Short mmCIF file of C-alpha atoms and ligand atoms in Angstrom, two decimals:
data_model
loop_
_atom_site.label_atom_id
_atom_site.label_comp_id
_atom_site.label_asym_id
_atom_site.label_seq_id
_atom_site.Cartn_x
_atom_site.Cartn_y
_atom_site.Cartn_z
CA MET U 197 -0.03 0.00 -0.01
CA LYS U 198 1.42 3.35 -1.05
CA LEU U 199 1.23 6.27 1.26
CA ARG U 200 -1.84 8.41 0.75
CA SER U 201 -1.96 11.56 -1.16
CA ALA U 202 -1.59 14.81 0.82
CA GLY U 203 -5.31 15.65 0.49
CA ARG U 204 -6.51 12.34 1.86
CA THR U 205 -3.85 12.39 4.57
CA ILE U 206 -4.95 15.66 6.05
CA ALA U 207 -8.41 14.21 6.69
CA LEU U 208 -6.91 11.18 8.39
CA ALA U 209 -4.55 13.32 10.42
CA THR U 210 -7.46 14.64 12.51
CA ALA U 211 -8.39 11.15 13.52
CA THR U 212 -4.89 10.36 14.52
CA VAL U 213 -4.40 13.48 16.51
CA MET U 214 -7.60 12.81 18.36
CA LEU U 215 -6.54 9.31 19.07
CA PHE U 216 -3.36 10.59 20.54
CA ALA U 217 -5.25 13.01 22.77
CA ALA U 218 -7.47 10.11 23.93
CA CYS U 219 -4.84 7.56 24.76
CA THR U 220 -1.47 9.17 25.51
CA GLY U 221 0.02 10.45 28.61
CA GLY U 222 2.96 12.09 26.79
CA GLY U 223 4.56 8.78 25.62
CA ALA U 224 6.95 8.40 28.52
CA THR U 225 9.17 5.35 28.58
CA GLN U 226 7.93 2.64 30.81
CA ALA U 227 10.27 0.86 33.16
CA PRO U 228 10.66 -2.99 32.64
CA GLY U 229 7.94 -4.82 34.58
CA GLY U 230 5.70 -1.80 34.66
CA SER U 231 2.07 -2.49 34.35
CA THR U 232 -1.14 -0.71 33.57
CA ALA U 233 -4.81 -1.10 34.36
CA ALA U 234 -6.23 -3.10 37.09
CA SER U 235 -5.30 -6.72 37.22
CA THR U 236 -8.02 -9.37 37.40
CA ALA U 237 -8.23 -13.06 36.70
CA PRO U 238 -6.74 -13.81 33.29
CA GLY U 239 -8.19 -15.91 30.63
CA GLY U 240 -11.68 -14.37 30.11
CA SER U 241 -13.63 -15.77 27.16
CA THR U 242 -16.33 -14.77 24.90
CA ALA U 243 -18.60 -16.39 22.41
CA ALA U 244 -17.12 -16.77 19.02
CA GLY U 245 -17.79 -13.64 16.97
CA GLY U 246 -18.10 -11.50 20.17
CA SER U 247 -16.26 -8.20 20.26
CA ALA U 248 -12.96 -7.89 22.11
CA ALA U 249 -14.73 -5.53 24.54
CA ALA U 250 -16.72 -8.55 25.73
CA ALA U 251 -13.57 -10.74 25.96
CA GLY U 252 -12.87 -9.98 29.55
CA PRO U 253 -9.64 -9.09 31.32
CA ILE U 254 -6.41 -10.91 30.32
CA THR U 255 -2.75 -10.52 31.07
CA VAL U 256 -0.52 -9.61 28.24
CA GLY U 257 3.24 -9.42 28.08
CA TYR U 258 4.50 -6.55 25.96
CA LEU U 259 8.03 -7.16 24.64
CA PRO U 260 9.21 -4.32 22.36
CA LYS U 261 12.59 -4.21 20.51
CA ASP U 262 13.81 -2.13 23.44
CA ILE U 263 12.35 -0.09 26.28
CA VAL U 264 14.33 3.09 25.44
CA ASN U 265 12.94 3.88 21.90
CA GLN U 266 9.99 6.18 22.10
CA TYR U 267 8.32 4.36 19.15
CA PHE U 268 7.48 1.58 21.52
CA ALA U 269 6.23 3.98 24.17
CA ALA U 270 3.91 5.40 21.49
CA ALA U 271 2.72 1.89 20.64
CA LYS U 272 2.12 1.15 24.26
CA THR U 273 -0.34 3.98 24.62
CA GLY U 274 -2.53 2.12 22.08
CA ILE U 275 -1.97 -1.23 23.87
CA ASP U 276 -2.83 0.45 27.11
CA LYS U 277 -6.03 1.98 25.60
CA GLY U 278 -7.20 -1.59 24.65
CA ALA U 279 -6.21 -2.98 28.02
CA ALA U 280 -8.12 -0.22 29.92
CA GLU U 281 -11.34 -1.02 27.94
CA THR U 282 -11.42 -4.53 29.45
CA GLY U 283 -9.54 -4.13 32.68
CA SER U 284 -6.62 -6.18 31.24
CA LYS U 285 -3.19 -6.19 32.61
CA ILE U 286 -0.10 -5.22 30.50
CA ILE U 287 3.32 -6.36 31.70
CA GLN U 288 6.03 -4.42 29.77
CA VAL U 289 9.39 -6.15 29.71
CA GLY U 290 12.35 -5.72 27.40
CA PRO U 291 16.04 -5.06 26.89
CA ASN U 292 17.77 -1.66 27.07
CA GLU U 293 19.06 -2.15 23.56
CA PRO U 294 17.56 -3.91 20.49
CA LYS U 295 19.30 -7.17 20.54
CA ALA U 296 17.43 -10.46 19.95
CA ASP U 297 19.41 -12.54 22.40
CA LEU U 298 18.50 -10.07 25.05
CA GLN U 299 14.77 -10.63 24.32
CA VAL U 300 14.93 -14.36 24.87
CA PRO U 301 15.04 -14.40 28.69
CA PHE U 302 12.01 -12.11 28.76
CA ILE U 303 10.08 -14.56 26.55
CA LYS U 304 11.05 -17.39 28.93
CA ASP U 305 9.96 -15.34 31.93
CA LEU U 306 6.62 -14.39 30.43
CA THR U 307 6.00 -18.06 29.62
CA THR U 308 6.79 -19.06 33.21
CA GLN U 309 4.34 -16.36 34.48
CA LYS U 310 1.66 -17.94 32.18
CA VAL U 311 0.47 -14.74 30.61
CA ASN U 312 -2.39 -15.10 28.24
CA ALA U 313 -0.63 -13.43 25.31
CA ILE U 314 2.71 -11.98 24.27
CA ILE U 315 2.98 -8.99 21.94
CA ILE U 316 6.52 -8.76 20.55
CA SER U 317 8.53 -6.61 18.05
CA ALA U 318 11.28 -8.99 17.27
CA ASP U 319 14.95 -7.84 17.16
CA GLY U 320 15.77 -10.82 15.05
CA LYS U 321 13.25 -13.26 13.58
CA ASP U 322 15.01 -16.52 14.09
CA GLU U 323 16.72 -15.83 17.45
CA VAL U 324 13.39 -15.47 19.30
CA ALA U 325 11.49 -18.19 17.38
CA PRO U 326 12.26 -21.24 19.48
CA ASP U 327 11.10 -19.57 22.74
CA LEU U 328 8.06 -18.11 21.11
CA LYS U 329 7.15 -21.51 19.82
CA ALA U 330 7.61 -22.91 23.33
CA ALA U 331 5.26 -20.20 24.64
CA MET U 332 2.67 -21.06 21.98
CA ALA U 333 3.01 -24.78 22.96
CA ALA U 334 2.28 -23.71 26.53
CA GLY U 335 -0.98 -22.18 25.39
CA ILE U 336 0.16 -18.53 25.13
CA LYS U 337 -1.06 -16.54 22.13
CA VAL U 338 1.79 -14.76 20.38
CA VAL U 339 1.18 -11.59 18.44
CA GLY U 340 4.20 -10.30 16.47
CA PHE U 341 3.93 -6.64 15.60
CA ASP U 342 6.13 -3.99 13.89
CA SER U 343 9.14 -6.36 13.37
CA SER U 344 8.15 -9.96 12.70
CA PRO U 345 9.36 -13.09 14.35
CA ALA U 346 9.81 -16.03 11.91
CA VAL U 347 6.66 -17.41 10.40
CA GLY U 348 5.44 -20.18 12.67
CA ALA U 349 6.63 -18.39 15.72
CA TYR U 350 3.58 -16.30 16.07
CA ASN U 351 -0.22 -16.71 15.84
CA VAL U 352 -0.75 -13.40 14.03
CA PHE U 353 1.71 -10.75 12.86
CA VAL U 354 0.35 -7.22 12.85
CA ASN U 355 2.11 -5.34 10.15
CA GLN U 356 1.96 -1.57 10.11
CA VAL U 357 1.78 -1.32 6.37
CA ASP U 358 2.39 -3.51 3.39
CA PHE U 359 6.20 -4.11 3.16
CA SER U 360 6.51 -3.35 -0.55
CA GLY U 361 4.61 -0.11 -0.18
CA VAL U 362 7.18 1.14 2.18
CA GLY U 363 9.98 0.06 -0.16
CA VAL U 364 8.45 1.93 -3.08
CA ASN U 365 7.90 5.06 -0.88
CA LEU U 366 11.50 5.07 0.29
CA ALA U 367 12.85 4.94 -3.23
CA ASP U 368 10.34 7.51 -4.43
CA TRP U 369 11.30 10.05 -1.70
CA ALA U 370 14.98 9.53 -2.45
CA CYS U 371 14.21 10.20 -6.11
CA GLU U 372 12.14 13.24 -5.22
CA LEU U 373 14.89 14.79 -3.12
CA ALA U 374 17.95 14.04 -5.25
CA PRO U 375 18.40 16.60 -7.96
CA ASN U 376 16.85 15.23 -11.17
CA CYS U 377 16.66 11.88 -9.33
CA THR U 378 20.38 11.43 -9.71
CA GLY U 379 23.36 10.92 -7.40
CA ASP U 380 24.61 8.96 -4.49
CA ILE U 381 22.23 7.82 -1.80
CA ALA U 382 22.86 5.80 1.36
CA ILE U 383 20.75 4.02 3.90
CA LEU U 384 21.05 4.45 7.69
CA SER U 385 19.06 1.59 9.19
CA ALA U 386 18.34 0.31 12.72
CA ALA U 387 19.80 -3.11 13.89
CA ALA U 388 21.26 -5.30 11.15
CA THR U 389 18.87 -8.09 12.22
CA ALA U 390 15.67 -6.14 12.26
CA THR U 391 13.07 -7.92 10.20
CA ASN U 392 11.03 -4.80 9.36
CA GLN U 393 13.90 -2.61 8.29
CA ASN U 394 15.48 -5.44 6.24
CA ALA U 395 12.15 -6.14 4.46
CA TRP U 396 11.76 -2.43 3.57
CA ILE U 397 15.34 -2.12 2.41
CA ASP U 398 15.07 -5.27 0.16
CA LEU U 399 11.95 -3.87 -1.41
CA MET U 400 13.47 -0.39 -1.75
CA LYS U 401 16.40 -2.02 -3.62
CA THR U 402 14.00 -3.90 -5.88
CA THR U 403 12.24 -0.63 -6.68
CA LEU U 404 15.60 1.15 -7.31
CA ALA U 405 16.31 -1.34 -10.07
CA GLY U 406 13.48 0.23 -12.09
CA ASP U 407 14.30 2.57 -14.96
CA LYS U 408 12.86 5.63 -13.20
CA TYR U 409 15.67 5.35 -10.57
CA LYS U 410 18.63 4.59 -12.84
CA GLY U 411 20.36 7.90 -11.91
CA LEU U 412 20.42 6.98 -8.23
CA LYS U 413 23.41 5.01 -6.86
CA LEU U 414 23.02 3.28 -3.50
CA VAL U 415 26.58 3.59 -2.18
CA ASP U 416 26.16 2.14 1.33
CA THR U 417 23.90 0.75 4.02
CA VAL U 418 24.97 1.39 7.58
CA TYR U 419 23.35 0.50 10.93
CA GLY U 420 22.70 2.75 13.84
CA ASP U 421 21.10 0.09 16.01
CA ASP U 422 18.29 2.35 16.93
CA LYS U 423 20.60 4.16 19.27
CA PRO U 424 20.90 7.93 18.95
CA ASP U 425 24.62 8.00 19.51
CA VAL U 426 25.48 5.18 17.13
CA SER U 427 23.07 6.56 14.52
CA THR U 428 24.74 9.98 14.82
CA THR U 429 28.27 8.49 14.32
CA GLN U 430 26.99 6.53 11.32
CA ALA U 431 25.35 9.53 9.73
CA GLN U 432 28.55 11.60 10.30
CA GLY U 433 30.51 8.78 8.74
CA LEU U 434 28.33 8.88 5.64
CA LEU U 435 28.93 12.57 5.12
CA THR U 436 32.67 12.14 5.44
CA LYS U 437 32.94 9.03 3.32
CA TYR U 438 30.65 10.20 0.42
CA PRO U 439 31.23 13.87 -0.34
CA ASN U 440 28.73 13.70 -3.22
CA LEU U 441 26.00 12.17 -1.13
CA LYS U 442 22.58 13.56 -2.06
CA VAL U 443 20.15 11.65 0.19
CA ILE U 444 20.28 9.70 3.45
CA VAL U 445 17.33 7.28 3.72
CA ALA U 446 16.63 6.22 7.31
CA PRO U 447 13.72 3.78 7.69
CA THR U 448 13.83 4.11 11.47
CA THR U 449 12.48 6.90 13.76
CA VAL U 450 15.71 6.93 15.70
CA GLY U 451 17.91 7.01 12.68
CA ILE U 452 16.08 9.70 10.63
CA LEU U 453 16.19 12.04 13.63
CA ALA U 454 19.95 11.52 14.15
CA ALA U 455 20.64 11.92 10.44
CA ALA U 456 18.60 15.13 10.16
CA GLN U 457 20.39 16.58 13.17
CA VAL U 458 23.86 15.71 11.76
CA VAL U 459 23.04 17.22 8.35
CA SER U 460 21.35 20.24 9.73
CA GLN U 461 24.10 20.97 12.22
CA ALA U 462 26.80 20.46 9.54
CA GLY U 463 25.11 23.23 7.49
CA LYS U 464 24.58 20.75 4.64
CA ALA U 465 20.84 20.91 4.26
CA ALA U 466 21.17 22.53 0.82
CA SER U 467 23.16 19.57 -0.63
CA VAL U 468 22.14 16.52 1.41
CA LYS U 469 18.54 15.56 2.20
CA VAL U 470 17.24 13.14 4.73
CA THR U 471 14.09 11.04 4.36
CA GLY U 472 12.58 7.71 5.65
CA LEU U 473 10.29 7.04 8.62
CA GLY U 474 9.96 9.50 11.52
CA PHE U 475 7.67 11.15 14.03
CA PRO U 476 6.27 14.49 12.79
CA ASN U 477 7.08 16.07 16.10
CA ASP U 478 10.76 15.08 15.80
CA MET U 479 10.97 16.12 12.15
CA LYS U 480 8.97 19.44 11.99
CA LYS U 481 11.90 21.67 12.33
CA PHE U 482 13.94 19.72 9.68
CA VAL U 483 10.98 20.02 7.28
CA LYS U 484 11.17 23.79 7.89
CA ASP U 485 14.91 24.13 7.53
CA GLY U 486 14.99 22.05 4.34
CA THR U 487 16.91 19.10 5.63
CA SER U 488 13.97 16.68 5.45
CA PRO U 489 11.26 17.88 3.11
CA VAL U 490 9.46 14.55 2.85
CA PHE U 491 9.16 11.45 5.01
CA GLY U 492 6.43 9.14 6.42
CA LEU U 493 5.04 7.04 9.27
CA TRP U 494 1.83 5.40 10.37
CA SER U 495 -0.26 5.85 13.47
CA VAL U 496 1.87 4.06 16.04
CA PRO U 497 -0.79 4.03 18.79
CA ASP U 498 -3.26 2.54 16.33
CA LEU U 499 -0.67 -0.22 15.67
CA GLY U 500 -0.53 -0.94 19.39
CA TYR U 501 -4.25 -0.83 19.72
CA LEU U 502 -4.72 -3.31 16.83
CA SER U 503 -2.08 -5.55 18.35
CA TYR U 504 -3.80 -5.60 21.76
CA GLN U 505 -7.18 -6.41 20.06
CA VAL U 506 -5.73 -9.17 18.06
CA ALA U 507 -4.19 -10.63 21.17
CA ALA U 508 -7.53 -10.39 23.05
CA LYS U 509 -9.40 -12.04 20.10
CA LEU U 510 -6.78 -14.89 19.98
CA VAL U 511 -7.25 -15.50 23.69
CA SER U 512 -11.03 -15.37 23.54
CA GLY U 513 -11.01 -17.79 20.58
CA GLU U 514 -12.80 -15.34 18.24
CA ILE U 515 -9.85 -15.76 15.88
CA THR U 516 -7.17 -18.35 15.61
CA GLY U 517 -4.84 -16.64 13.16
CA LYS U 518 -5.75 -18.74 10.15
CA GLU U 519 -5.58 -17.02 6.69
CA GLY U 520 -8.96 -15.90 5.59
CA GLU U 521 -10.37 -15.20 8.99
CA THR U 522 -11.92 -11.74 9.44
CA PHE U 523 -12.59 -9.51 12.34
CA THR U 524 -13.57 -5.92 13.12
CA VAL U 525 -12.03 -3.46 15.52
CA LYS U 526 -14.20 -0.44 16.38
CA GLY U 527 -12.47 2.76 15.46
CA LEU U 528 -9.92 1.18 13.01
CA ASN U 529 -10.13 0.57 9.32
CA LYS U 530 -13.27 2.70 9.04
CA ASP U 531 -14.99 -0.08 11.17
CA GLN U 532 -14.64 -2.41 8.23
CA PRO U 533 -13.30 -6.02 8.62
CA TYR U 534 -9.65 -6.86 8.63
CA THR U 535 -8.72 -10.10 6.87
CA ILE U 536 -5.92 -12.28 8.05
CA GLY U 537 -3.67 -12.85 5.06
CA LYS U 538 -0.89 -15.19 4.01
CA ASP U 539 1.53 -16.07 6.80
CA SER U 540 -1.15 -14.96 9.31
CA ILE U 541 -0.40 -11.29 8.64
CA VAL U 542 -2.87 -8.40 9.34
CA ILE U 543 -2.02 -5.06 7.89
CA LEU U 544 -3.01 -1.93 9.87
CA GLY U 545 -2.75 0.63 6.95
CA PRO U 546 -2.64 3.35 5.99
CA ALA U 547 0.50 5.34 6.59
CA PHE U 548 1.05 9.02 6.13
CA ARG U 549 3.29 11.11 3.94
CA PHE U 550 4.49 14.18 5.73
CA ASP U 551 5.78 17.39 4.10
CA SER U 552 5.47 21.07 4.42
CA THR U 553 1.82 21.05 3.37
CA ASN U 554 0.65 18.93 6.28
CA VAL U 555 3.36 18.15 8.94
CA ASP U 556 2.10 20.92 11.32
CA GLN U 557 -1.29 19.26 11.60
CA PHE U 558 0.16 16.23 13.22
CA ASN U 559 1.01 15.98 16.89
CA PHE U 560 2.87 12.81 17.62
C1 LIG Q 809 12.11 2.51 14.89
C2 LIG Q 809 12.05 1.03 15.16
C3 LIG Q 809 10.70 0.48 14.68
C4 LIG Q 809 10.35 0.94 13.38
C5 LIG Q 809 10.31 2.48 13.27
C6 LIG Q 809 9.99 3.01 11.96
O1 LIG Q 809 11.47 3.21 15.86
O2 LIG Q 809 13.13 0.42 14.35
O3 LIG Q 809 10.76 -0.93 14.70
O4 LIG Q 809 9.11 0.50 12.98
O5 LIG Q 809 11.64 2.88 13.67
#
């Protein structure tokens, strides 16, 4: 799915902003083991076809890539909103840095705790798979979101947007920002093992092979590990190593901010542009100073809210994760049904394109 046109996006922005007003407390980072909402007996059930609101309280382990990245705090606001509707308990756990081997002990611990469901953004799809499979064997429902565990190691993966759509958008924005769609471009990614970034990058490369992009030369892909300091160093390294660089493409909210700061502070906004996936509030000033005229993202709280609802519906038995199953979530997808697709993937959609015409209308 391609990002929506500016006109359509503005209309959707209002809904997003309202959602944020309704469900965020400022997006503060949660400490490991923090919880929300009242805890009651887990394992509520509902008749098949019933809404999640009728599903009763459950206990859900929330395991983001790391607990420092504000992206996952934003997602948690949506998870908390869903939990609050049913009195469910959310147990947030996770590493201080996005490393798959550091996620494994948390999966084991949540399994021992016999939570009803785990919502995970995987730092590496294969590393976490054996323990997620063990959790599933113990009766725990596993919802991958944002960055997918390996197929077979989750019941449903909630994807923010269609992978190939993001790949096309990244290539298109680079083309739009490079003079006459020509010159050197480089990618500043998150962790090298991140399933979501790797999928987007692969599909961006496929897109770049098209005739329209023949003037663009992808000179490097570097990894900032979703850490501000590492991302900053990597962005500085790109500027030094590639004096003719025209665009840095950072498909990570941490990387795009670091790259924009580096380019802006180096006084290079006239010759090097930054694009990718970022929060409007982080990037507004870089839209204005010309460093980052266009970038995109989806509603991160909506992604969390949908992930919670999918977890609740799996626990209640309303869905099993089988391809072709449908379900609705009030307030999302214009109240129309979602359909579980191949590899048990559900796509949130749509994402937004941000530029000078609309970025000020967003507040997240
Ligand atoms: C970072 C993380 C996250 C990704 C966003 C776009 O915050 O890597 O997984 O979805 O960027």
